[in-house]
PDB file of C-alpha atoms in Angstrom:
ATOM      1  CA  UNK A 646     -22.512  36.147 -32.007  1.00  0.00           C
ATOM      2  CA  UNK A 647     -20.800  34.908 -35.137  1.00  0.00           C
ATOM      3  CA  UNK A 648     -17.426  36.037 -33.769  1.00  0.00           C
ATOM      4  CA  UNK A 649     -18.060  34.197 -30.490  1.00  0.00           C
ATOM      5  CA  UNK A 650     -18.972  30.976 -32.298  1.00  0.00           C
ATOM      6  CA  UNK A 651     -15.792  31.206 -34.351  1.00  0.00           C
ATOM      7  CA  UNK A 652     -13.720  31.651 -31.179  1.00  0.00           C
ATOM      8  CA  UNK A 653     -15.277  28.545 -29.621  1.00  0.00           C
ATOM      9  CA  UNK A 654     -14.600  26.504 -32.758  1.00  0.00           C
ATOM     10  CA  UNK A 655     -10.967  27.661 -32.782  1.00  0.00           C
ATOM     11  CA  UNK A 656     -10.525  26.757 -29.102  1.00  0.00           C
ATOM     12  CA  UNK A 657     -11.954  23.288 -29.688  1.00  0.00           C
ATOM     13  CA  UNK A 658      -9.661  22.829 -32.684  1.00  0.00           C
ATOM     14  CA  UNK A 659      -6.605  23.846 -30.621  1.00  0.00           C
ATOM     15  CA  UNK A 660      -7.531  21.465 -27.792  1.00  0.00           C
ATOM     16  CA  UNK A 661      -8.034  18.597 -30.230  1.00  0.00           C
ATOM     17  CA  UNK A 662      -4.739  19.386 -31.925  1.00  0.00           C
ATOM     18  CA  UNK A 663      -2.830  19.272 -28.636  1.00  0.00           C
ATOM     19  CA  UNK A 664      -4.579  16.120 -27.457  1.00  0.00           C
ATOM     20  CA  UNK A 665      -3.824  14.345 -30.720  1.00  0.00           C
ATOM     21  CA  UNK A 666      -0.141  15.197 -30.267  1.00  0.00           C
ATOM     22  CA  UNK A 667      -0.010  13.558 -26.843  1.00  0.00           C
ATOM     23  CA  UNK A 668       2.026  10.353 -26.913  1.00  0.00           C
ATOM     24  CA  UNK A 669       2.603   7.645 -24.335  1.00  0.00           C
ATOM     25  CA  UNK A 670       6.146   6.387 -24.046  1.00  0.00           C
ATOM     26  CA  UNK A 671       6.941   3.212 -22.107  1.00  0.00           C
ATOM     27  CA  UNK A 672      10.476   2.063 -21.351  1.00  0.00           C
ATOM     28  CA  UNK A 673      11.548  -1.250 -19.866  1.00  0.00           C
ATOM     29  CA  UNK A 674      13.924  -0.710 -16.955  1.00  0.00           C
ATOM     30  CA  UNK A 675      16.514  -2.878 -15.270  1.00  0.00           C
ATOM     31  CA  UNK A 676      14.808  -4.349 -12.207  1.00  0.00           C
ATOM     32  CA  UNK A 677      17.891  -3.540 -10.108  1.00  0.00           C
ATOM     33  CA  UNK A 678      17.896   0.141 -11.071  1.00  0.00           C
ATOM     34  CA  UNK A 679      17.007   2.371  -8.133  1.00  0.00           C
ATOM     35  CA  UNK A 680      14.332   4.916  -9.030  1.00  0.00           C
ATOM     36  CA  UNK A 681      12.649   7.351  -6.660  1.00  0.00           C
ATOM     37  CA  UNK A 682      10.142   9.639  -8.364  1.00  0.00           C
ATOM     38  CA  UNK A 683       7.816  10.829  -5.612  1.00  0.00           C
ATOM     39  CA  UNK A 684       9.682  10.066  -2.411  1.00  0.00           C
ATOM     40  CA  UNK A 685       6.982   7.596  -1.383  1.00  0.00           C
ATOM     41  CA  UNK A 686       7.614   4.011  -0.298  1.00  0.00           C
ATOM     42  CA  UNK A 687       8.812   1.949  -3.273  1.00  0.00           C
ATOM     43  CA  UNK A 688      10.451  -1.320  -4.328  1.00  0.00           C
ATOM     44  CA  UNK A 689      13.950  -0.063  -3.464  1.00  0.00           C
ATOM     45  CA  UNK A 690      12.837   0.533   0.127  1.00  0.00           C
ATOM     46  CA  UNK A 691      11.307  -2.947   0.297  1.00  0.00           C
ATOM     47  CA  UNK A 692      14.563  -4.528  -0.880  1.00  0.00           C
ATOM     48  CA  UNK A 693      16.684  -2.538   1.576  1.00  0.00           C
ATOM     49  CA  UNK A 694      14.631  -3.251   4.694  1.00  0.00           C
ATOM     50  CA  UNK A 695      14.072  -6.905   3.795  1.00  0.00           C
ATOM     51  CA  UNK A 696      17.778  -7.573   3.251  1.00  0.00           C
ATOM     52  CA  UNK A 697      18.794  -5.845   6.483  1.00  0.00           C
ATOM     53  CA  UNK A 698      16.201  -7.508   8.694  1.00  0.00           C
ATOM     54  CA  UNK A 699      16.559 -10.989   7.227  1.00  0.00           C
ATOM     55  CA  UNK A 700      20.332 -10.836   7.657  1.00  0.00           C
ATOM     56  CA  UNK A 701      19.866  -9.761  11.269  1.00  0.00           C
ATOM     57  CA  UNK A 702      17.262 -12.454  11.916  1.00  0.00           C
ATOM     58  CA  UNK A 703      19.379 -15.329  10.627  1.00  0.00           C
ATOM     59  CA  UNK A 704      22.397 -14.136  12.615  1.00  0.00           C
ATOM     60  CA  UNK A 705      20.392 -13.905  15.846  1.00  0.00           C
ATOM     61  CA  UNK A 706      21.329 -16.031  18.858  1.00  0.00           C
ATOM     62  CA  UNK A 707      17.888 -17.686  18.776  1.00  0.00           C
ATOM     63  CA  UNK A 708      18.923 -19.810  15.800  1.00  0.00           C
ATOM     64  CA  UNK A 709      22.011 -21.409  17.330  1.00  0.00           C
ATOM     65  CA  UNK A 710      20.206 -21.834  20.664  1.00  0.00           C
ATOM     66  CA  UNK A 711      17.337 -23.720  19.014  1.00  0.00           C
ATOM     67  CA  UNK A 712      19.445 -25.965  16.784  1.00  0.00           C
ATOM     68  CA  UNK A 713      21.725 -26.817  19.699  1.00  0.00           C
ATOM     69  CA  UNK A 714      18.817 -27.720  21.988  1.00  0.00           C
ATOM     70  CA  UNK A 715      16.559 -29.465  19.465  1.00  0.00           C
ATOM     71  CA  UNK A 716      19.139 -30.883  17.047  1.00  0.00           C
ATOM     72  CA  UNK A 717      16.859 -29.813  14.206  1.00  0.00           C
ATOM     73  CA  UNK A 718      16.165 -26.840  11.963  1.00  0.00           C
ATOM     74  CA  UNK A 719      13.537 -24.423  13.299  1.00  0.00           C
ATOM     75  CA  UNK A 720      10.152 -24.316  11.585  1.00  0.00           C
ATOM     76  CA  UNK A 721       9.077 -20.739  10.833  1.00  0.00           C
ATOM     77  CA  UNK A 722       5.844 -19.185   9.640  1.00  0.00           C
ATOM     78  CA  UNK A 723       5.728 -15.575   8.448  1.00  0.00           C
ATOM     79  CA  UNK A 724       2.736 -13.711   9.789  1.00  0.00           C
ATOM     80  CA  UNK A 725       1.428 -10.264   9.010  1.00  0.00           C
ATOM     81  CA  UNK A 726       3.303  -6.992   8.607  1.00  0.00           C
ATOM     82  CA  UNK A 727       0.989  -4.193   9.732  1.00  0.00           C
ATOM     83  CA  UNK A 728       0.932  -0.894   7.875  1.00  0.00           C
ATOM     84  CA  UNK A 729       0.851   1.755  10.601  1.00  0.00           C
ATOM     85  CA  UNK A 730       2.250   4.471   8.346  1.00  0.00           C
ATOM     86  CA  UNK A 731       0.582   7.488   6.757  1.00  0.00           C
ATOM     87  CA  UNK A 732       0.888   5.909   3.295  1.00  0.00           C
ATOM     88  CA  UNK A 733      -0.892   3.131   1.468  1.00  0.00           C
ATOM     89  CA  UNK A 734       1.686   0.340   1.595  1.00  0.00           C
ATOM     90  CA  UNK A 735       1.099  -3.209   0.396  1.00  0.00           C
ATOM     91  CA  UNK A 736       2.895  -5.037   3.196  1.00  0.00           C
ATOM     92  CA  UNK A 737       2.190  -8.439   1.619  1.00  0.00           C
ATOM     93  CA  UNK A 738       5.190  -7.740  -0.631  1.00  0.00           C
ATOM     94  CA  UNK A 739       7.417  -7.507   2.454  1.00  0.00           C
ATOM     95  CA  UNK A 740       5.947 -10.764   3.748  1.00  0.00           C
ATOM     96  CA  UNK A 741       6.738 -12.569   0.493  1.00  0.00           C
ATOM     97  CA  UNK A 742      10.292 -11.179   0.455  1.00  0.00           C
ATOM     98  CA  UNK A 743      10.847 -12.593   3.934  1.00  0.00           C
ATOM     99  CA  UNK A 744       9.398 -15.966   2.974  1.00  0.00           C
ATOM    100  CA  UNK A 745      11.551 -16.191  -0.155  1.00  0.00           C
ATOM    101  CA  UNK A 746      14.738 -15.191   1.668  1.00  0.00           C
ATOM    102  CA  UNK A 747      14.167 -17.624   4.531  1.00  0.00           C
ATOM    103  CA  UNK A 748      13.517 -20.492   2.112  1.00  0.00           C
ATOM    104  CA  UNK A 749      16.605 -19.547   0.106  1.00  0.00           C
ATOM    105  CA  UNK A 750      18.770 -19.483   3.250  1.00  0.00           C
ATOM    106  CA  UNK A 751      18.159 -23.231   3.776  1.00  0.00           C
ATOM    107  CA  UNK A 752      18.613 -22.611   7.501  1.00  0.00           C
ATOM    108  CA  UNK A 753      14.967 -22.904   8.475  1.00  0.00           C
ATOM    109  CA  UNK A 754      11.931 -24.918   7.434  1.00  0.00           C
ATOM    110  CA  UNK A 755       9.199 -22.641   6.130  1.00  0.00           C
ATOM    111  CA  UNK A 756       5.511 -23.458   6.416  1.00  0.00           C
ATOM    112  CA  UNK A 757       2.746 -21.643   4.600  1.00  0.00           C
ATOM    113  CA  UNK A 758       0.524 -19.154   6.373  1.00  0.00           C
ATOM    114  CA  UNK A 759      -2.406 -16.856   5.734  1.00  0.00           C
ATOM    115  CA  UNK A 760      -4.545 -17.331   2.627  1.00  0.00           C
ATOM    116  CA  UNK A 761      -2.028 -19.701   1.022  1.00  0.00           C
ATOM    117  CA  UNK A 762      -2.394 -22.105   3.931  1.00  0.00           C
ATOM    118  CA  UNK A 763      -6.189 -21.926   3.701  1.00  0.00           C
ATOM    119  CA  UNK A 764      -6.035 -22.754  -0.021  1.00  0.00           C
ATOM    120  CA  UNK A 765      -3.830 -25.771   0.765  1.00  0.00           C
ATOM    121  CA  UNK A 766      -6.246 -26.930   3.450  1.00  0.00           C
ATOM    122  CA  UNK A 767      -9.213 -26.572   1.115  1.00  0.00           C
ATOM    123  CA  UNK A 768      -7.404 -28.655  -1.498  1.00  0.00           C
ATOM    124  CA  UNK A 769      -6.585 -31.341   1.072  1.00  0.00           C
ATOM    125  CA  UNK A 770     -10.220 -31.529   2.169  1.00  0.00           C
ATOM    126  CA  UNK A 771     -11.298 -31.727  -1.460  1.00  0.00           C
ATOM    127  CA  UNK A 772      -8.959 -34.676  -1.977  1.00  0.00           C
ATOM    128  CA  UNK A 773     -10.773 -36.604   0.762  1.00  0.00           C
ATOM    129  CA  UNK A 774     -13.864 -36.565  -1.468  1.00  0.00           C
ATOM    130  CA  UNK A 775     -12.596 -36.585  -5.036  1.00  0.00           C
ATOM    131  CA  UNK A 776      -9.061 -38.001  -5.102  1.00  0.00           C
ATOM    132  CA  UNK A 777      -8.017 -41.633  -5.270  1.00  0.00           C
ATOM    133  CA  UNK A 778      -7.572 -42.750  -1.627  1.00  0.00           C
ATOM    134  CA  UNK A 779      -4.070 -43.971  -2.398  1.00  0.00           C
ATOM    135  CA  UNK A 780      -3.014 -40.455  -3.439  1.00  0.00           C
ATOM    136  CA  UNK A 781      -5.174 -38.295  -1.135  1.00  0.00           C
ATOM    137  CA  UNK A 782      -3.130 -36.466   1.485  1.00  0.00           C
ATOM    138  CA  UNK A 783      -3.930 -37.184   5.112  1.00  0.00           C
ATOM    139  CA  UNK A 784      -5.591 -34.684   7.436  1.00  0.00           C
ATOM    140  CA  UNK A 785      -3.826 -33.433  10.588  1.00  0.00           C
ATOM    141  CA  UNK A 786      -0.352 -34.061   9.204  1.00  0.00           C
ATOM    142  CA  UNK A 787       0.790 -30.438   8.871  1.00  0.00           C
ATOM    143  CA  UNK A 788       4.203 -29.421  10.158  1.00  0.00           C
ATOM    144  CA  UNK A 789       3.679 -27.179  13.170  1.00  0.00           C
ATOM    145  CA  UNK A 790       5.712 -23.982  13.326  1.00  0.00           C
ATOM    146  CA  UNK A 791       8.129 -23.304  16.175  1.00  0.00           C
ATOM    147  CA  UNK A 792       8.311 -19.569  15.518  1.00  0.00           C
ATOM    148  CA  UNK A 793       6.204 -16.848  13.923  1.00  0.00           C
ATOM    149  CA  UNK A 794       7.715 -13.738  12.362  1.00  0.00           C
ATOM    150  CA  UNK A 795       5.727 -10.533  12.014  1.00  0.00           C
ATOM    151  CA  UNK A 796       6.283  -6.786  12.044  1.00  0.00           C
ATOM    152  CA  UNK A 797       5.110  -3.299  11.158  1.00  0.00           C
ATOM    153  CA  UNK A 798       5.851  -0.198   9.075  1.00  0.00           C
ATOM    154  CA  UNK A 799       5.555   3.276  10.606  1.00  0.00           C
ATOM    155  CA  UNK A 800       6.395   6.769   9.351  1.00  0.00           C
ATOM    156  CA  UNK A 801       7.353  10.113  10.825  1.00  0.00           C
ATOM    157  CA  UNK A 802       7.148  13.164   8.554  1.00  0.00           C
ATOM    158  CA  UNK A 803       8.724  16.573   9.160  1.00  0.00           C
ATOM    159  CA  UNK A 804       7.875  19.351   6.691  1.00  0.00           C
ATOM    160  CA  UNK A 805       9.021  22.937   6.363  1.00  0.00           C
ATOM    161  CA  UNK A 806       8.144  24.912   3.264  1.00  0.00           C
ATOM    162  CA  UNK A 807       9.034  22.897   0.176  1.00  0.00           C
ATOM    163  CA  UNK A 808      11.252  20.441   2.095  1.00  0.00           C
ATOM    164  CA  UNK A 809      10.034  17.225   3.689  1.00  0.00           C
ATOM    165  CA  UNK A 810      11.994  14.647   5.664  1.00  0.00           C
ATOM    166  CA  UNK A 811      10.193  11.318   5.831  1.00  0.00           C
ATOM    167  CA  UNK A 812      11.461   8.485   8.015  1.00  0.00           C
ATOM    168  CA  UNK A 813      10.224   4.906   7.709  1.00  0.00           C
ATOM    169  CA  UNK A 814      10.587   2.621  10.707  1.00  0.00           C
ATOM    170  CA  UNK A 815      10.276  -1.054   9.815  1.00  0.00           C
ATOM    171  CA  UNK A 816      10.390  -3.482  12.720  1.00  0.00           C
ATOM    172  CA  UNK A 817      10.221  -7.262  12.818  1.00  0.00           C
ATOM    173  CA  UNK A 818      10.110  -9.787  15.619  1.00  0.00           C
ATOM    174  CA  UNK A 819      10.251 -13.544  15.986  1.00  0.00           C
ATOM    175  CA  UNK A 820       8.027 -15.161  18.602  1.00  0.00           C
ATOM    176  CA  UNK A 821       8.321 -18.632  20.116  1.00  0.00           C
ATOM    177  CA  UNK A 822       4.825 -20.051  19.535  1.00  0.00           C
ATOM    178  CA  UNK A 823       4.997 -22.375  22.529  1.00  0.00           C
ATOM    179  CA  UNK A 824       6.021 -19.772  25.113  1.00  0.00           C
ATOM    180  CA  UNK A 825       5.143 -16.489  23.270  1.00  0.00           C
ATOM    181  CA  UNK A 826       8.629 -15.258  24.124  1.00  0.00           C
ATOM    182  CA  UNK A 827      10.186 -12.783  21.706  1.00  0.00           C
ATOM    183  CA  UNK A 828      13.450 -14.448  20.709  1.00  0.00           C
ATOM    184  CA  UNK A 829      14.551 -11.833  18.178  1.00  0.00           C
ATOM    185  CA  UNK A 830      13.607  -8.214  17.568  1.00  0.00           C
ATOM    186  CA  UNK A 831      15.105  -5.602  15.273  1.00  0.00           C
ATOM    187  CA  UNK A 832      14.242  -2.370  13.516  1.00  0.00           C
ATOM    188  CA  UNK A 833      15.666  -0.635  10.471  1.00  0.00           C
ATOM    189  CA  UNK A 834      15.013   2.876   9.207  1.00  0.00           C
ATOM    190  CA  UNK A 835      14.970   4.622   5.858  1.00  0.00           C
ATOM    191  CA  UNK A 836      15.170   8.405   5.805  1.00  0.00           C
ATOM    192  CA  UNK A 837      14.334  10.487   2.739  1.00  0.00           C
ATOM    193  CA  UNK A 838      14.609  14.204   2.078  1.00  0.00           C
ATOM    194  CA  UNK A 839      12.109  15.385  -0.521  1.00  0.00           C
ATOM    195  CA  UNK A 840      12.385  18.841  -2.084  1.00  0.00           C
ATOM    196  CA  UNK A 841       9.590  20.177  -4.235  1.00  0.00           C
ATOM    197  CA  UNK A 842       9.786  23.190  -6.499  1.00  0.00           C
ATOM    198  CA  UNK A 843       7.814  26.170  -5.226  1.00  0.00           C
ATOM    199  CA  UNK A 844       6.769  27.041  -8.773  1.00  0.00           C
ATOM    200  CA  UNK A 845       4.895  24.880 -11.253  1.00  0.00           C
ATOM    201  CA  UNK A 846       4.160  25.642 -14.869  1.00  0.00           C
TER     202      UNK A 846
END
């Protein structure tokens, strides 16, 4: 019994010794450095698909057709990107990348959508009650969008043994809000091969 108690004490001491030696090391990385640890969807993938699709969108024939007919820049609202993949993907990041790139292009007029638009509307309604009438913003003066952009993310996974090939399909489309016609549609893919060691220590 005494020997057993001593063994337990020694085991606890060893565990505590190892746990006390555990250190956490954090390194700041260059935001442009491409890192892929798990093979899952990451910020590099977001950058790649956003750049490709935005470039394609702004070069589409819809843009020149609209500006020629209307003699004005198109007003665009970015809608929702649906996650139809097998992973947990925060598609709101893709949405914000599209919004930022379209604003930066200075080719279109961007209007707010989703929760941001609701916050703006709440503030405008609040101004009707609390703000000086000379500074309160008028109701029903929003800029209506001509087009809405939205899309989806899907995945196909093929696995054999320790090897997995995962393909991401990211599509986006631009819809004329007056006619519901799709004026631009494109898809880009990212394919990854993931190899995992058969043995772990």
